[in-house]
Structure formats: C-alpha cells, structure tokens
Amino acid sequence: MNRLLGARRLAPLLVSWEIAPSLVLQFEVEAKLDGSKFIEAEHMLLALATNPDSDAARLLKESGLDHERLTSALNEERHRTLAFAGMNAPDKKLVEATELDNSLSLGTSAKAALRRALIGSRHHRRRARLRSSDLLAGILEAELGTVPRALAIAGIDRAALIGRARGSE
Amino acid sequence: MPPADRSPLDGPADGLAAASALRAMADRLEDAEVERAMRAGWSWSQVAEALGVTRQAVHKKHLRRLLLAQIELRRRSGE
C-alpha cells in the first residue's frame, strides 16, 4: 500500500475492496478544498459524511455528525492547534496558490486508517471487503492526530462510535 | 501510543499537532508567495535568496506549478 501513489492509481484497489469509486474521488475533492497536498484521514471522514445513504454517514449522523458539523469541528481543531503556537489561522487568500493538476497521494494518516479498516474488516472468498463502516472505524481508531482531536473537541464519544461501526451489518 | 486514559488534546499532543500544522501552513505560504513574487517579475535567484535556499531547489519545487499558473518566467540570462 505504501507504494501506491495518487487517488486515481489507488482507485482500482479501493474498488476491489468494494469502496465506491465516487467515494475515492470525494477523498480528493475534500483534500483539495482543504488546500492539502495529501489525502489525510480527516478528508476521508468528510467524504464518508457526504453520502447520506451510506452506513458510515448514518452512524455519524446518529452521533450528531454530518459534513457541516465535522467541518466545524475540524476548523475548531485547527484554530486550537495554531493558538498553541500563538498563531491565528491565516486568511485563506493569503495562502492561495495555483493547484497542481495531479492526483493527490494518500497521506500517512489515511494509509494508517485504511490499514486499520482492513484489519477489522470481514473477508469474502479470501478477499477483503471494506464496508463504509469499516473505513469509518479505521479512521476513528487513531488515538492521536487531527481526527481524534477534532472529535474530542466536539465532545463525541469516539469509542462508542467505533463499537457501532465495527458491529454494524 | 499514549496511555489509554490520555486525551488527544493533552499538552504534548497539542504541541506536536501545532508543529505539524505550522509545517503545512509554511508550505502553503511558500507556494503562494513564490507565485506572487514570480508574477511580480522576481527572478529565480531572488526568490531563492529570500527563502534562503538554492535556485535549483526553488526551481525543482515550484516550476511545474508556475507553468500551470501561466506565469511568464524570467530566463536565467535576464536575471
């Protein structure tokens, strides 16, 4: 998995795990909207929340998290983090640059989330089948980093949500 | 891994997250400012000197993006 590059190259593999191609593209959309050079776990989480029909979005919604609430929690996390170093989040225009037209790679937190999602997933004919709820659990199981920080700030019971994600049918 | 009862918002976690966020922010600021300087007609050498890195390093890191931005770049002889 470490050798995989951009989201488009990654797409066939994710699709083989039965992750919807539209979701894979949404990972990249969320990362680019955030001005990130990599797809990180928080972008995967936001992407999961965009499809209201998915199990992951339903589970998030039951915990009071939709795309808007997640975005706001992540913004709050960024403000708090920068404030630790005595800084304010910069005006987006100040750090606006032309985007490269390439496909984004998975960042470390996204790769780790996928790895955890696969470990906890069920298998069908020796092939991993990643449900959106497995992916959600893989993202939430990080103990440190942007996602657990944002969820802690939002007052979300992460352990309970992981339990529901892993236990969902 | 931190002890199970430790929050991801505790002191060291805050500081480490801040280091990571500042690195990402510095990177984005550099992209934006290099683009702004080149649009304003700065040379590769001037941008490199201001950043405290080599001309080759700036060139390697930013050329593709600046070409995509359709910025007219100064040739080396014109510096």
mmCIF file of C-alpha atoms in Angstrom:
data_model
loop_
_atom_site.group_PDB
_atom_site.id
_atom_site.type_symbol
_atom_site.label_atom_id
_atom_site.label_comp_id
_atom_site.label_asym_id
_atom_site.label_seq_id
_atom_site.Cartn_x
_atom_site.Cartn_y
_atom_site.Cartn_z
ATOM 1 C CA MET A 1 0.000 0.000 0.000
ATOM 2 C CA ASN A 2 2.905 2.339 0.700
ATOM 3 C CA ARG A 3 3.917 2.194 -2.925
ATOM 4 C CA LEU A 4 0.541 3.383 -4.158
ATOM 5 C CA LEU A 5 0.587 6.919 -5.389
ATOM 6 C CA GLY A 6 -2.351 9.088 -6.309
ATOM 7 C CA ALA A 7 -6.039 8.609 -5.733
ATOM 8 C CA ARG A 8 -6.638 7.632 -9.357
ATOM 9 C CA ARG A 9 -3.988 4.912 -9.206
ATOM 10 C CA LEU A 10 -5.373 3.835 -5.891
ATOM 11 C CA ALA A 11 -8.949 3.731 -7.142
ATOM 12 C CA PRO A 12 -8.873 0.218 -8.700
ATOM 13 C CA LEU A 13 -7.545 -1.294 -5.471
ATOM 14 C CA LEU A 14 -10.095 0.507 -3.326
ATOM 15 C CA VAL A 15 -12.808 -0.527 -5.749
ATOM 16 C CA SER A 16 -11.625 -4.146 -5.427
ATOM 17 C CA TRP A 17 -12.344 -3.746 -1.719
ATOM 18 C CA GLU A 18 -15.797 -2.569 -2.802
ATOM 19 C CA ILE A 19 -15.275 1.069 -1.892
ATOM 20 C CA ALA A 20 -17.356 3.180 -4.275
ATOM 21 C CA PRO A 21 -15.289 4.987 -6.938
ATOM 22 C CA SER A 22 -17.278 8.153 -6.237
ATOM 23 C CA LEU A 23 -16.119 7.998 -2.615
ATOM 24 C CA VAL A 24 -12.483 7.663 -3.688
ATOM 25 C CA LEU A 25 -12.858 10.770 -5.848
ATOM 26 C CA GLN A 26 -14.548 12.573 -2.961
ATOM 27 C CA PHE A 27 -11.457 11.923 -0.787
ATOM 28 C CA GLU A 28 -9.503 14.040 -3.229
ATOM 29 C CA VAL A 29 -12.183 16.718 -3.509
ATOM 30 C CA GLU A 30 -12.165 17.163 0.277
ATOM 31 C CA ALA A 31 -8.355 17.282 0.424
ATOM 32 C CA LYS A 32 -8.189 19.909 -2.326
ATOM 33 C CA LEU A 33 -10.918 22.002 -0.705
ATOM 34 C CA ASP A 34 -8.796 21.951 2.437
ATOM 35 C CA GLY A 35 -5.733 23.088 0.459
ATOM 36 C CA SER A 36 -3.907 19.904 1.458
ATOM 37 C CA LYS A 37 -1.234 18.252 -0.667
ATOM 38 C CA PHE A 38 -2.218 14.812 0.576
ATOM 39 C CA ILE A 39 -5.417 12.948 1.287
ATOM 40 C CA GLU A 40 -5.483 12.598 5.060
ATOM 41 C CA ALA A 41 -7.835 10.720 7.396
ATOM 42 C CA GLU A 42 -9.962 13.828 8.007
ATOM 43 C CA HIS A 43 -10.627 14.139 4.272
ATOM 44 C CA MET A 44 -11.758 10.504 4.141
ATOM 45 C CA LEU A 45 -14.048 11.162 7.105
ATOM 46 C CA LEU A 46 -15.585 14.217 5.430
ATOM 47 C CA ALA A 47 -16.034 12.223 2.215
ATOM 48 C CA LEU A 48 -17.848 9.451 4.113
ATOM 49 C CA ALA A 49 -20.256 12.046 5.505
ATOM 50 C CA THR A 50 -21.188 13.312 2.024
ATOM 51 C CA ASN A 51 -23.150 10.223 1.002
ATOM 52 C CA PRO A 52 -26.256 10.181 3.225
ATOM 53 C CA ASP A 53 -27.192 6.679 2.034
ATOM 54 C CA SER A 54 -24.034 5.022 3.348
ATOM 55 C CA ASP A 55 -23.813 3.152 6.653
ATOM 56 C CA ALA A 56 -20.914 5.382 7.682
ATOM 57 C CA ALA A 57 -22.921 8.578 7.168
ATOM 58 C CA ARG A 58 -25.870 7.066 9.061
ATOM 59 C CA LEU A 59 -23.635 6.134 12.004
ATOM 60 C CA LEU A 60 -22.062 9.582 12.020
ATOM 61 C CA LYS A 61 -25.489 11.205 11.853
ATOM 62 C CA GLU A 62 -26.650 9.167 14.851
ATOM 63 C CA SER A 63 -23.781 10.741 16.783
ATOM 64 C CA GLY A 64 -24.806 14.180 15.602
ATOM 65 C CA LEU A 65 -22.106 14.439 12.969
ATOM 66 C CA ASP A 66 -22.818 15.491 9.422
ATOM 67 C CA HIS A 67 -20.455 17.109 6.918
ATOM 68 C CA GLU A 68 -21.123 20.588 8.270
ATOM 69 C CA ARG A 69 -20.582 19.617 11.913
ATOM 70 C CA LEU A 70 -17.392 17.738 11.032
ATOM 71 C CA THR A 71 -16.069 20.704 9.071
ATOM 72 C CA SER A 72 -16.761 22.967 12.003
ATOM 73 C CA ALA A 73 -15.073 20.564 14.471
ATOM 74 C CA LEU A 74 -12.025 20.319 12.200
ATOM 75 C CA ASN A 75 -11.865 24.117 11.901
ATOM 76 C CA GLU A 76 -12.044 24.421 15.656
ATOM 77 C CA GLU A 77 -9.234 21.883 16.000
ATOM 78 C CA ARG A 78 -7.082 23.890 13.572
ATOM 79 C CA HIS A 79 -7.690 27.122 15.488
ATOM 80 C CA ARG A 80 -6.844 25.475 18.805
ATOM 81 C CA THR A 81 -3.708 23.855 17.381
ATOM 82 C CA LEU A 82 -2.356 27.045 15.867
ATOM 83 C CA ALA A 83 -3.279 29.002 19.004
ATOM 84 C CA PHE A 84 -0.940 26.696 20.931
ATOM 85 C CA ALA A 85 1.892 28.212 18.872
ATOM 86 C CA GLY A 86 0.478 31.713 19.372
ATOM 87 C CA MET A 87 -0.896 31.946 15.864
ATOM 88 C CA ASN A 88 -4.215 32.552 14.200
ATOM 89 C CA ALA A 89 -5.375 30.533 11.215
ATOM 90 C CA PRO A 90 -4.369 32.620 8.163
ATOM 91 C CA ASP A 91 -6.829 34.133 5.757
ATOM 92 C CA LYS A 92 -7.329 31.555 3.004
ATOM 93 C CA LYS A 93 -6.449 34.157 0.373
ATOM 94 C CA LEU A 94 -3.031 34.655 1.935
ATOM 95 C CA VAL A 95 -2.038 31.063 1.256
ATOM 96 C CA GLU A 96 -3.889 30.594 -2.018
ATOM 97 C CA ALA A 97 -1.693 29.213 -4.787
ATOM 98 C CA THR A 98 -2.294 27.577 -8.156
ATOM 99 C CA GLU A 99 -3.128 23.922 -7.679
ATOM 100 C CA LEU A 100 -1.182 21.237 -9.444
ATOM 101 C CA ASP A 101 -3.354 19.189 -11.783
ATOM 102 C CA ASN A 102 -2.083 15.898 -10.449
ATOM 103 C CA SER A 103 -3.931 13.349 -8.429
ATOM 104 C CA LEU A 104 -3.229 13.582 -4.705
ATOM 105 C CA SER A 105 -1.454 10.818 -2.816
ATOM 106 C CA LEU A 106 -2.632 9.266 0.396
ATOM 107 C CA GLY A 107 -1.027 10.848 3.434
ATOM 108 C CA THR A 108 0.257 8.867 6.398
ATOM 109 C CA SER A 109 -2.942 9.173 8.437
ATOM 110 C CA ALA A 110 -5.075 7.973 5.505
ATOM 111 C CA LYS A 111 -2.842 4.951 4.875
ATOM 112 C CA ALA A 112 -2.953 4.072 8.564
ATOM 113 C CA ALA A 113 -6.756 4.382 8.569
ATOM 114 C CA LEU A 114 -7.040 2.039 5.578
ATOM 115 C CA ARG A 115 -4.699 -0.453 7.213
ATOM 116 C CA ARG A 116 -6.794 -0.471 10.395
ATOM 117 C CA ALA A 117 -10.012 -0.681 8.374
ATOM 118 C CA LEU A 118 -8.722 -3.770 6.548
ATOM 119 C CA ILE A 119 -7.564 -5.476 9.737
ATOM 120 C CA GLY A 120 -11.032 -5.188 11.237
ATOM 121 C CA SER A 121 -12.962 -5.978 8.059
ATOM 122 C CA ARG A 122 -14.664 -9.185 7.065
ATOM 123 C CA HIS A 123 -13.450 -11.242 4.176
ATOM 124 C CA HIS A 124 -15.333 -12.769 1.317
ATOM 125 C CA ARG A 125 -13.633 -15.537 -0.673
ATOM 126 C CA ARG A 126 -10.276 -14.545 0.779
ATOM 127 C CA ARG A 127 -10.746 -11.005 -0.425
ATOM 128 C CA ALA A 128 -11.142 -8.072 1.896
ATOM 129 C CA ARG A 129 -14.485 -6.329 1.635
ATOM 130 C CA LEU A 130 -14.335 -2.906 3.074
ATOM 131 C CA ARG A 131 -17.710 -1.554 4.029
ATOM 132 C CA SER A 132 -18.058 2.171 4.585
ATOM 133 C CA SER A 133 -18.494 1.368 8.281
ATOM 134 C CA ASP A 134 -15.109 -0.475 8.313
ATOM 135 C CA LEU A 135 -13.489 2.552 6.766
ATOM 136 C CA LEU A 136 -15.161 4.785 9.322
ATOM 137 C CA ALA A 137 -13.880 2.567 12.150
ATOM 138 C CA GLY A 138 -10.361 2.587 10.669
ATOM 139 C CA ILE A 139 -10.413 6.384 10.630
ATOM 140 C CA LEU A 140 -11.822 6.672 14.151
ATOM 141 C CA GLU A 141 -9.420 4.166 15.680
ATOM 142 C CA ALA A 142 -6.497 6.624 15.500
ATOM 143 C CA GLU A 143 -5.589 7.568 19.070
ATOM 144 C CA LEU A 144 -3.766 10.743 18.114
ATOM 145 C CA GLY A 145 -3.906 13.258 15.309
ATOM 146 C CA THR A 146 -6.376 15.626 13.719
ATOM 147 C CA VAL A 147 -9.472 13.381 13.703
ATOM 148 C CA PRO A 148 -9.413 12.287 17.366
ATOM 149 C CA ARG A 149 -8.571 15.852 18.375
ATOM 150 C CA ALA A 150 -11.491 17.295 16.414
ATOM 151 C CA LEU A 151 -13.890 14.681 17.781
ATOM 152 C CA ALA A 152 -12.707 15.273 21.338
ATOM 153 C CA ILE A 153 -13.277 18.997 20.875
ATOM 154 C CA ALA A 154 -16.771 18.251 19.534
ATOM 155 C CA GLY A 155 -17.460 16.083 22.607
ATOM 156 C CA ILE A 156 -18.027 12.896 20.570
ATOM 157 C CA ASP A 157 -17.733 9.502 22.269
ATOM 158 C CA ARG A 158 -15.280 8.034 19.774
ATOM 159 C CA ALA A 159 -15.080 4.592 21.420
ATOM 160 C CA ALA A 160 -18.853 4.163 21.252
ATOM 161 C CA LEU A 161 -18.923 5.208 17.613
ATOM 162 C CA ILE A 162 -16.121 2.739 16.780
ATOM 163 C CA GLY A 163 -18.073 -0.009 18.512
ATOM 164 C CA ARG A 164 -21.179 0.745 16.459
ATOM 165 C CA ALA A 165 -19.152 0.946 13.228
ATOM 166 C CA ARG A 166 -17.444 -2.397 13.798
ATOM 167 C CA GLY A 167 -20.658 -4.039 14.910
ATOM 168 C CA SER A 168 -22.893 -2.728 12.130
ATOM 169 C CA GLU A 169 -24.273 -5.058 9.451
ATOM 170 C CA MET B 1 0.730 5.130 21.839
ATOM 171 C CA PRO B 2 -0.254 7.327 24.780
ATOM 172 C CA PRO B 3 -1.747 5.800 27.924
ATOM 173 C CA ALA B 4 -5.356 4.777 27.296
ATOM 174 C CA ASP B 5 -6.741 7.464 29.581
ATOM 175 C CA ARG B 6 -4.880 10.286 27.888
ATOM 176 C CA SER B 7 -6.800 12.703 25.697
ATOM 177 C CA PRO B 8 -5.538 13.517 22.188
ATOM 178 C CA LEU B 9 -5.717 17.141 23.384
ATOM 179 C CA ASP B 10 -3.139 16.863 26.186
ATOM 180 C CA GLY B 11 -0.047 19.081 26.289
ATOM 181 C CA PRO B 12 2.431 17.090 24.179
ATOM 182 C CA ALA B 13 -0.310 16.220 21.675
ATOM 183 C CA ASP B 14 -1.167 19.920 21.332
ATOM 184 C CA GLY B 15 2.468 20.855 20.741
ATOM 185 C CA LEU B 16 3.105 18.089 18.230
ATOM 186 C CA ALA B 17 -0.105 18.892 16.352
ATOM 187 C CA ALA B 18 0.960 22.552 16.273
ATOM 188 C CA ALA B 19 4.369 21.625 14.794
ATOM 189 C CA SER B 20 2.661 19.622 12.079
ATOM 190 C CA ALA B 21 0.082 22.334 11.332
ATOM 191 C CA LEU B 22 2.770 25.020 11.146
ATOM 192 C CA ARG B 23 4.819 22.916 8.724
ATOM 193 C CA ALA B 24 1.807 22.504 6.427
ATOM 194 C CA MET B 25 0.980 26.199 6.715
ATOM 195 C CA ALA B 26 4.574 27.250 5.937
ATOM 196 C CA ASP B 27 4.490 25.053 2.862
ATOM 197 C CA ARG B 28 1.270 26.625 1.608
ATOM 198 C CA LEU B 29 2.563 30.112 2.366
ATOM 199 C CA GLU B 30 5.740 29.396 0.392
ATOM 200 C CA ASP B 31 3.715 28.220 -2.623
ATOM 201 C CA ALA B 32 1.579 31.360 -2.505
ATOM 202 C CA GLU B 33 4.461 33.777 -2.016
ATOM 203 C CA VAL B 34 6.735 32.243 -4.657
ATOM 204 C CA GLU B 35 3.864 32.531 -7.113
ATOM 205 C CA ARG B 36 3.252 36.143 -6.084
ATOM 206 C CA ALA B 37 6.929 37.033 -6.421
ATOM 207 C CA MET B 38 7.255 35.445 -9.845
ATOM 208 C CA ARG B 39 4.108 37.213 -11.050
ATOM 209 C CA ALA B 40 5.727 40.444 -9.864
ATOM 210 C CA GLY B 41 8.772 39.698 -12.045
ATOM 211 C CA TRP B 42 11.224 38.415 -9.430
ATOM 212 C CA SER B 43 13.937 36.107 -10.720
ATOM 213 C CA TRP B 44 14.502 32.531 -9.531
ATOM 214 C CA SER B 45 17.713 33.701 -7.842
ATOM 215 C CA GLN B 46 15.986 36.493 -5.951
ATOM 216 C CA VAL B 47 13.249 34.160 -4.709
ATOM 217 C CA ALA B 48 15.863 31.582 -3.702
ATOM 218 C CA GLU B 49 17.909 34.177 -1.841
ATOM 219 C CA ALA B 50 14.850 35.474 0.003
ATOM 220 C CA LEU B 51 13.913 31.932 1.026
ATOM 221 C CA GLY B 52 17.477 31.063 1.959
ATOM 222 C CA VAL B 53 17.662 28.060 -0.354
ATOM 223 C CA THR B 54 19.353 27.346 -3.690
ATOM 224 C CA ARG B 55 17.936 28.470 -7.015
ATOM 225 C CA GLN B 56 17.818 24.830 -8.091
ATOM 226 C CA ALA B 57 15.718 23.908 -5.058
ATOM 227 C CA VAL B 58 13.124 26.603 -5.817
ATOM 228 C CA HIS B 59 13.093 25.672 -9.483
ATOM 229 C CA LYS B 60 12.579 21.994 -8.758
ATOM 230 C CA LYS B 61 9.840 22.596 -6.219
ATOM 231 C CA HIS B 62 7.826 25.294 -7.975
ATOM 232 C CA LEU B 63 8.429 25.260 -11.749
ATOM 233 C CA ARG B 64 5.551 22.962 -12.693
ATOM 234 C CA ARG B 65 3.018 24.930 -10.674
ATOM 235 C CA LEU B 66 4.220 28.257 -12.020
ATOM 236 C CA LEU B 67 3.941 26.974 -15.587
ATOM 237 C CA LEU B 68 0.395 25.794 -14.827
ATOM 238 C CA ALA B 69 -0.331 29.271 -13.473
ATOM 239 C CA GLN B 70 0.886 30.595 -16.857
ATOM 240 C CA ILE B 71 3.311 32.988 -15.246
ATOM 241 C CA GLU B 72 5.890 34.468 -17.569
ATOM 242 C CA LEU B 73 9.164 33.317 -16.062
ATOM 243 C CA ARG B 74 12.397 35.254 -16.436
ATOM 244 C CA ARG B 75 15.167 33.445 -18.260
ATOM 245 C CA ARG B 76 18.431 32.987 -16.450
ATOM 246 C CA SER B 77 20.251 35.485 -18.714
ATOM 247 C CA GLY B 78 17.704 38.115 -17.782
ATOM 248 C CA GLU B 79 18.334 37.884 -14.038
#
